[in-house]
PDB file of C-alpha atoms in Angstrom:
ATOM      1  CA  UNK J   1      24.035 -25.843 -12.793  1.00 47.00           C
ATOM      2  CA  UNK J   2      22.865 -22.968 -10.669  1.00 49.00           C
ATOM      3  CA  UNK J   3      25.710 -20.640 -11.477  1.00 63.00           C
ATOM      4  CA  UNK J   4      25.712 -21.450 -15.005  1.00 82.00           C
ATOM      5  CA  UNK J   5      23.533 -18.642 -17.464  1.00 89.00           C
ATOM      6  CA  UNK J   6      21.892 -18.561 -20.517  1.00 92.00           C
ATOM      7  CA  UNK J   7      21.059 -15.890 -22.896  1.00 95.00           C
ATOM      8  CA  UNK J   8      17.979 -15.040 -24.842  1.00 96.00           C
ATOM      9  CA  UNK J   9      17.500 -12.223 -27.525  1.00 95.00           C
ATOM     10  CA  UNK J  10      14.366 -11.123 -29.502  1.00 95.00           C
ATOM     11  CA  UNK J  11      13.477  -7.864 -31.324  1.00 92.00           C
ATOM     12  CA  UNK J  12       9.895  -6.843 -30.318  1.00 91.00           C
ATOM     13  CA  UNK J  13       7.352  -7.025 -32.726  1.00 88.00           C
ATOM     14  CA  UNK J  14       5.501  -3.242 -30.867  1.00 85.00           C
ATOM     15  CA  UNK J  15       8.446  -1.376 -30.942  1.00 86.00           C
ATOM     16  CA  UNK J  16      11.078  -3.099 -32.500  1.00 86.00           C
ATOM     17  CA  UNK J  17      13.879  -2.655 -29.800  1.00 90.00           C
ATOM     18  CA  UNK J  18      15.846  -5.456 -29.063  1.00 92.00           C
ATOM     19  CA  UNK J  19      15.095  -7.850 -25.767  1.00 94.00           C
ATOM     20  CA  UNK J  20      18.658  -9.206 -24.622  1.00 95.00           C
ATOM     21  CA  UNK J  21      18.152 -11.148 -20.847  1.00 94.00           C
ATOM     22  CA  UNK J  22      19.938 -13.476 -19.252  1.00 93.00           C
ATOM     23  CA  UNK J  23      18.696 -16.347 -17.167  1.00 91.00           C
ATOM     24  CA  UNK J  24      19.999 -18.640 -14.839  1.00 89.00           C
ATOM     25  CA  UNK J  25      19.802 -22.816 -15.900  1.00 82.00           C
ATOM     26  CA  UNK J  26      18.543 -23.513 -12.034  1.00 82.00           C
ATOM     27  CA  UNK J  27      16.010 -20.334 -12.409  1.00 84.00           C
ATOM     28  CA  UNK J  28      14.478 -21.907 -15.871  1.00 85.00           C
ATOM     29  CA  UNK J  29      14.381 -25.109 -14.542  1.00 79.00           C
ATOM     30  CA  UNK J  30      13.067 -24.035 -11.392  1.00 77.00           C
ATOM     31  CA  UNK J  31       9.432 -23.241 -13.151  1.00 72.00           C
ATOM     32  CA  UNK J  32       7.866 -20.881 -16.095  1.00 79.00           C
ATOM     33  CA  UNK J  33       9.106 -17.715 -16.821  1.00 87.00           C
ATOM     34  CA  UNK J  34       8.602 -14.530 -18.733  1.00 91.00           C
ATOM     35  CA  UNK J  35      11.092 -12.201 -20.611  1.00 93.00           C
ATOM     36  CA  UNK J  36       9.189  -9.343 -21.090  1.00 94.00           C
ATOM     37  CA  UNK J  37       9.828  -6.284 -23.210  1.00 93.00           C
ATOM     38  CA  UNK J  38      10.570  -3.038 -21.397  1.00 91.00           C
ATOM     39  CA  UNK J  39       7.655  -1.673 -23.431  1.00 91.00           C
ATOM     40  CA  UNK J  40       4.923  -4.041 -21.730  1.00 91.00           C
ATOM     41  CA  UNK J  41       3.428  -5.204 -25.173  1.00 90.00           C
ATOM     42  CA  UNK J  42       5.321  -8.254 -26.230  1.00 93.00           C
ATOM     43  CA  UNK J  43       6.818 -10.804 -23.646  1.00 94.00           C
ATOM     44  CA  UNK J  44       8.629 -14.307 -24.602  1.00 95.00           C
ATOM     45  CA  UNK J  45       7.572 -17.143 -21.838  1.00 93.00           C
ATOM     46  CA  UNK J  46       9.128 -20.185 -21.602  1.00 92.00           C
ATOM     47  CA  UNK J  47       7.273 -23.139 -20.031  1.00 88.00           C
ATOM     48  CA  UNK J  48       8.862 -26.211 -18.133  1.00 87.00           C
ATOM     49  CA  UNK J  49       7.793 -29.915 -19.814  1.00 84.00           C
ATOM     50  CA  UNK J  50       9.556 -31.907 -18.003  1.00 80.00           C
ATOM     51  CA  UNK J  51      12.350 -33.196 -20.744  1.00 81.00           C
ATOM     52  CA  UNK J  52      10.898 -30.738 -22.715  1.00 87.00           C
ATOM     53  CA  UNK J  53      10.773 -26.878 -22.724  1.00 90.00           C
ATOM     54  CA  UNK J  54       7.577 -24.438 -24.678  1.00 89.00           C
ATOM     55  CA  UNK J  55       7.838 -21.379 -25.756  1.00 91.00           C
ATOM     56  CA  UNK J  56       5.718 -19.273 -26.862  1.00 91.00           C
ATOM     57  CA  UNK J  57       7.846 -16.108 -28.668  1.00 93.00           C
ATOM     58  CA  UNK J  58       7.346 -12.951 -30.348  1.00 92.00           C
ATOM     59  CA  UNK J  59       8.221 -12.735 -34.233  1.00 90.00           C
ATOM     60  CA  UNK J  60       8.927  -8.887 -35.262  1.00 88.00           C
ATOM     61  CA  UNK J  61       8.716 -10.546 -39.297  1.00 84.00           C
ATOM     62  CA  UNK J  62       5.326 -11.673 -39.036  1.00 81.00           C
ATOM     63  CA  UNK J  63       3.679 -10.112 -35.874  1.00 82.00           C
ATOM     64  CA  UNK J  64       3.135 -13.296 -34.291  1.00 84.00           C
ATOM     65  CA  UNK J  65       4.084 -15.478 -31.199  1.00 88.00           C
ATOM     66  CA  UNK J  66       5.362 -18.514 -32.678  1.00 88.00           C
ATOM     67  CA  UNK J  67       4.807 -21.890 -30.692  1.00 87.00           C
ATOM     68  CA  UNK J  68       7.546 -24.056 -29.807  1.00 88.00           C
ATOM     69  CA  UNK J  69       8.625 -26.985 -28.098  1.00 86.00           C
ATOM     70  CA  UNK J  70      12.454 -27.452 -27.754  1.00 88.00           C
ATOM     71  CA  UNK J  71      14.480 -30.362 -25.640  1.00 87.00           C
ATOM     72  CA  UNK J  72      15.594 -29.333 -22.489  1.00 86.00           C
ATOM     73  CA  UNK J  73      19.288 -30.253 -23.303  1.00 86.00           C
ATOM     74  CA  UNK J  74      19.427 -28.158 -26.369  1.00 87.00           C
ATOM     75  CA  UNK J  75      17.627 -25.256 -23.990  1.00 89.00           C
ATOM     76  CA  UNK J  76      20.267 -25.336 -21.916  1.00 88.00           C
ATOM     77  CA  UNK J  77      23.587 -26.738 -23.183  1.00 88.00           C
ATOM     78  CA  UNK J  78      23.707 -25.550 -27.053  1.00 90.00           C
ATOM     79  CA  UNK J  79      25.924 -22.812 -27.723  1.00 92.00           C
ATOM     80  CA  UNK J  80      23.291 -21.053 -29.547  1.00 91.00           C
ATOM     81  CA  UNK J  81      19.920 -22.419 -30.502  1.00 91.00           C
ATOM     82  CA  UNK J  82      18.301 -19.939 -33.035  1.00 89.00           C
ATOM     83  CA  UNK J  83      14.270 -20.043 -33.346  1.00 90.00           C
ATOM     84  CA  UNK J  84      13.101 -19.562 -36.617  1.00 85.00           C
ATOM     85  CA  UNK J  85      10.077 -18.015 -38.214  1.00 84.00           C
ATOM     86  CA  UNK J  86       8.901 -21.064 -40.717  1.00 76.00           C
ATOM     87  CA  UNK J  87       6.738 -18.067 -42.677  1.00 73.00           C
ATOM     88  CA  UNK J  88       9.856 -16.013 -43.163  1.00 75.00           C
ATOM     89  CA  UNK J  89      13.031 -18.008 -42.571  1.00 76.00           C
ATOM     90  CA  UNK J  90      13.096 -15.092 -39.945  1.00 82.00           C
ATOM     91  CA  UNK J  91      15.490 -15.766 -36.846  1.00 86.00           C
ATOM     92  CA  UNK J  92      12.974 -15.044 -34.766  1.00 90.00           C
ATOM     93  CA  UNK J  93      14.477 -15.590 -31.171  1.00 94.00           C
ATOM     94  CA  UNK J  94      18.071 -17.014 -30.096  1.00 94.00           C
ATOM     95  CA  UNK J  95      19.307 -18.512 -27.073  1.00 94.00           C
ATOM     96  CA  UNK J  96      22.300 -19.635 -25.752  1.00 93.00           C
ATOM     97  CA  UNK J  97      25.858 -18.392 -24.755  1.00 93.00           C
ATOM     98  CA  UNK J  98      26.450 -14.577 -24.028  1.00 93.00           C
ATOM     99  CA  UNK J  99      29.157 -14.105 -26.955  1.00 94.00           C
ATOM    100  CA  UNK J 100      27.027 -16.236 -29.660  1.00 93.00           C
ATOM    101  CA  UNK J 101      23.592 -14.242 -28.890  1.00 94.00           C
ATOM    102  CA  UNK J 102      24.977 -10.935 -28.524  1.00 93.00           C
ATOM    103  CA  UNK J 103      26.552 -11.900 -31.977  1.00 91.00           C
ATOM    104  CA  UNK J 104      23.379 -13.274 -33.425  1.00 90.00           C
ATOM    105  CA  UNK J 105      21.667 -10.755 -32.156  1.00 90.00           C
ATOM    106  CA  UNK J 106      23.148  -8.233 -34.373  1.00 87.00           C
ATOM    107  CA  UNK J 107      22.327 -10.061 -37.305  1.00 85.00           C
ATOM    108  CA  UNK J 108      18.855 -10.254 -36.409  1.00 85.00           C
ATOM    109  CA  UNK J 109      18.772  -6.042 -36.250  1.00 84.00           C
ATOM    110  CA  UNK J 110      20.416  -5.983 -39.125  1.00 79.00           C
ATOM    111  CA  UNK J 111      17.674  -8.303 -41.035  1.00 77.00           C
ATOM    112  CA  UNK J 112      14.941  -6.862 -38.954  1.00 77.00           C
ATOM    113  CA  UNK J 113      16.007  -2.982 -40.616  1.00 71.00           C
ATOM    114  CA  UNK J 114      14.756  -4.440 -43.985  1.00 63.00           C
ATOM    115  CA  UNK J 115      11.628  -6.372 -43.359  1.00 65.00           C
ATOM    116  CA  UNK J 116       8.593  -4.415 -44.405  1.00 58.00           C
ATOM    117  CA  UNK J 117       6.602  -1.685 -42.323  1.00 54.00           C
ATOM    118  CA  UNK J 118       3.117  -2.623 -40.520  1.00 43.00           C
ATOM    119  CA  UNK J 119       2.611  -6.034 -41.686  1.00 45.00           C
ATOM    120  CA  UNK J 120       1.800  -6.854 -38.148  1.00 43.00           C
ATOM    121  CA  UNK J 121      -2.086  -8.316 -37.852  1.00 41.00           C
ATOM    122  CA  UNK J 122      -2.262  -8.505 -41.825  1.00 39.00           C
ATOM    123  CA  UNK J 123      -2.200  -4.767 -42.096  1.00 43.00           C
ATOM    124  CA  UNK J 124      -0.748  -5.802 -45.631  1.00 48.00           C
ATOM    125  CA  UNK J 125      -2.668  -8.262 -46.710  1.00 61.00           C
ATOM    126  CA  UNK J 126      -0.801 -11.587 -46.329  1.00 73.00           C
ATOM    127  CA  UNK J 127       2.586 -12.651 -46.642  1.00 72.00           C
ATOM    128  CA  UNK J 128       1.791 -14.590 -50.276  1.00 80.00           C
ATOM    129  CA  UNK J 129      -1.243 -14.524 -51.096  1.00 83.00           C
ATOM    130  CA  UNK J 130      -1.040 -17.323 -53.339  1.00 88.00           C
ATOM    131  CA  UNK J 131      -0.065 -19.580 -50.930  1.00 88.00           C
ATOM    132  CA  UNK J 132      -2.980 -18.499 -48.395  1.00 88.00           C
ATOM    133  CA  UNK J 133      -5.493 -18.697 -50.877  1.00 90.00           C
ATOM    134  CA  UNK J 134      -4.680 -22.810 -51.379  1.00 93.00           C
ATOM    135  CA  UNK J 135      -4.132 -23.167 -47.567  1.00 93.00           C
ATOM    136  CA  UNK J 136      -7.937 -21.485 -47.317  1.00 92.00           C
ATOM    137  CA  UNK J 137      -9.087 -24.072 -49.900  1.00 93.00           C
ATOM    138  CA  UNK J 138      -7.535 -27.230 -48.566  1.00 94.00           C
ATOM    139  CA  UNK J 139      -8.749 -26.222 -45.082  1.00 93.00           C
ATOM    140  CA  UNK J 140     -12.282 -25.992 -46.505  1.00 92.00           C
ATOM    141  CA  UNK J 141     -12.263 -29.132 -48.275  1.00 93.00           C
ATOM    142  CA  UNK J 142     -10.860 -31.078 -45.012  1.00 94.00           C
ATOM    143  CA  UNK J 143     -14.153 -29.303 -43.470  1.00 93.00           C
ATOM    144  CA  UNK J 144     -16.598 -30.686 -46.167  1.00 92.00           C
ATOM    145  CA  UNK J 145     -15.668 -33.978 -45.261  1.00 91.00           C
ATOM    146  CA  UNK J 146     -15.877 -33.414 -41.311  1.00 93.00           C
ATOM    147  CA  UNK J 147     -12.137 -34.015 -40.775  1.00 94.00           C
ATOM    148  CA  UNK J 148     -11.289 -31.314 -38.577  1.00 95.00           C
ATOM    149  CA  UNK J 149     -12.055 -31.809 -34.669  1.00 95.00           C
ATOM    150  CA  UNK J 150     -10.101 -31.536 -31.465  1.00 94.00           C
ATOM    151  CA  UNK J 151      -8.580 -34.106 -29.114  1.00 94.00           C
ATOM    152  CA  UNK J 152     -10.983 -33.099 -26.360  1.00 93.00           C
ATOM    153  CA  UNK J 153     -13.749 -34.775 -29.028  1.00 92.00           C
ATOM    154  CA  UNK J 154     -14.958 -31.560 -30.002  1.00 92.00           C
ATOM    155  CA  UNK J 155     -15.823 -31.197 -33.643  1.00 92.00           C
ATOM    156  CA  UNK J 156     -16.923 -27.330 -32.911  1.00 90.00           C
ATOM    157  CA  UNK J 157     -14.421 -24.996 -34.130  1.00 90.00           C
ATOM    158  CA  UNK J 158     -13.696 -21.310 -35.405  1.00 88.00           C
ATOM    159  CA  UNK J 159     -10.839 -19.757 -37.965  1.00 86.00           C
ATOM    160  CA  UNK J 160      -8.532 -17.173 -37.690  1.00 81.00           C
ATOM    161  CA  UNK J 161      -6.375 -16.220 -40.907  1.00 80.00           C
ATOM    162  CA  UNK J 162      -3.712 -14.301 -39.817  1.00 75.00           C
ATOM    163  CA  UNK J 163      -0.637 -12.973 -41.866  1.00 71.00           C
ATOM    164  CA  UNK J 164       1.312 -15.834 -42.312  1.00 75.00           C
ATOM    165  CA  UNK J 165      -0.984 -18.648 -41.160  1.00 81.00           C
ATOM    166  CA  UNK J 166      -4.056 -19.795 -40.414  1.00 86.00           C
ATOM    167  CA  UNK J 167      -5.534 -20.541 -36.722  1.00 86.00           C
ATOM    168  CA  UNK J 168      -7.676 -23.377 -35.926  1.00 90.00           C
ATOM    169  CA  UNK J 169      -9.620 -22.905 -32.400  1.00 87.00           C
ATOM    170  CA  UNK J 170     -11.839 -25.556 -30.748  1.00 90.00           C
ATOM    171  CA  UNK J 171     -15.102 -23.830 -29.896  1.00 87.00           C
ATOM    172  CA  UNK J 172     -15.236 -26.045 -25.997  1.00 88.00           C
ATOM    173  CA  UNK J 173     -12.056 -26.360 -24.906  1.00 90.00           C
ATOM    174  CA  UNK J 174     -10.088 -23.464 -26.478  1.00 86.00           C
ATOM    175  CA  UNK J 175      -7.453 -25.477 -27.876  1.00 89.00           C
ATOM    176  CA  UNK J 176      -5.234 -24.306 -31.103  1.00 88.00           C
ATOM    177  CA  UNK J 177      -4.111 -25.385 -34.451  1.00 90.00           C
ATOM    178  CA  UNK J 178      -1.421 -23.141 -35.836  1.00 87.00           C
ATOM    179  CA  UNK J 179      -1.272 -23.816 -39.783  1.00 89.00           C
ATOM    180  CA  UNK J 180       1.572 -22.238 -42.019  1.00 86.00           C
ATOM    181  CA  UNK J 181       0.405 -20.205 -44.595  1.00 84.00           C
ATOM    182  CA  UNK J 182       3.319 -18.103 -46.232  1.00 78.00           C
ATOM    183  CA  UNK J 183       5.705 -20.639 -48.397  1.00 81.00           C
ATOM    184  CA  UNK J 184       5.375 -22.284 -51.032  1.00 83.00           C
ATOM    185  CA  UNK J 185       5.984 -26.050 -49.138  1.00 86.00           C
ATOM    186  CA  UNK J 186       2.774 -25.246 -46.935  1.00 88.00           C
ATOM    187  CA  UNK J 187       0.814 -25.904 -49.335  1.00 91.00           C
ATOM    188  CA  UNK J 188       2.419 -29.283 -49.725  1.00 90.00           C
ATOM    189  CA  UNK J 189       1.916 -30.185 -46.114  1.00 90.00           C
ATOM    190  CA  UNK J 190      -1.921 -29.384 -46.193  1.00 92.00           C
ATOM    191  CA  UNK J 191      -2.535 -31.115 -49.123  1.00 91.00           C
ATOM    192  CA  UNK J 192      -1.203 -34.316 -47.457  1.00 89.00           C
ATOM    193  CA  UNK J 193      -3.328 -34.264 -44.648  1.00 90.00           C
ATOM    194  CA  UNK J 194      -6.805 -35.972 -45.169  1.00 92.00           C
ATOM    195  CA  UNK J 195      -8.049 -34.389 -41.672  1.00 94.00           C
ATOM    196  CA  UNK J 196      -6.704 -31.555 -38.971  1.00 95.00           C
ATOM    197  CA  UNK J 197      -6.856 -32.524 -35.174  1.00 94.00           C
ATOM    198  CA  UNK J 198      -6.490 -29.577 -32.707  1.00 94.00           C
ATOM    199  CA  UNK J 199      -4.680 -30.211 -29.339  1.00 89.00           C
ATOM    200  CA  UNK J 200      -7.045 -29.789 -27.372  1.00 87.00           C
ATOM    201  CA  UNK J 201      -6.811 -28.308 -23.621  1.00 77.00           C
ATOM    202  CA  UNK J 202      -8.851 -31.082 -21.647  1.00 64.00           C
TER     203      UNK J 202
END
């Protein structure tokens, strides 16, 4: 298992260049690590679960870091495990073996070369609006009926809209709710929920 590498690829949401690393399967299950970009600003970390790997990775379609938890076998045994931006449909990250990436990889530049310029931090608005708007309204109307608290039994929390979604942040503990807010089924998924619980850090 030592000898045996994976690959990881993601285009950097600061300066768009390409991030192509490899890693070893011992080294990522060894403990956490960070693939930074050569430019300092944008750096994908993976984090060991146990059976289960995060990550926390940099989208260049929606200026985010996208949170995700991913089995360790498909981590390190799929041929290539592609991580995608829900907002977008943006391939957002892939991992895997050196031929597949290095050939997904190019199809990611190729997309990236067409999505829009400086829609990083909402610099252009939102990615629909439409679809923000109802998130915004279901959100509210959870929050009128004092459904939204945090695992750590906090019912003290803040909101960030962002370009694509919409951040829920426990005013105690610090703990997050990430809530899709640029396709159309988003809005179905929010309107199902009669309350929002944020995972709480305690």
């Amino acid at each position: 298992m030592s000898n045996e590498k994976r690959t990881f690829a993601y285009i950097c949401p600061e300066c768009k260049q390409l991030v192509v690393a490899q890693q070893t399967a011992f080294s990522i299950a060894a403990g956490d690590c960070n693939i930074p970009c050569p430019c300092g600003k944008a750096s994908l970390h993976i984090e060991n679960l146990g059976s289960m790997y995060h990550l926390s990775v940099p989208c260049v379609a929606c200026g985010r870091n996208h949170e995700v938890s991913c089995p360790q076998e498909a981590l390190l045994r799929r041929k290539a495990l592609a991580l995608t931006c829900k907002a977008t449909g943006f391939d957002s990250c892939v991992i895997g073996e050196e031929t597949a990436v290095y050939e997904a990889a190019k199809r990611m530049e190729e997309s990236a070369d067409s999505l829009p310029e400086n829609v990083e931090n909402g610099k252009e608005g939102f990615l629909n609006e439409l679809v923000m708007q109802e998130v915004l309204s279901e959100i509210k109307e959870i929050a009128k009926r004092d459904g939204i608290s945090c695992t750590c039994g906090s019912k003290r929390w803040s909101l960030d809209v962002r370009y694509a979604s919409v951040v829920l942040r426990c005013a105690d503990c610090g703990g997050v709710l990430k809530i899709p807010a640029g396709a159309d089924g988003d809005i179905d998924n929010i309107c199902c929920q009669y309350t929002l619980q944020i995972k709480g850090r305690k």
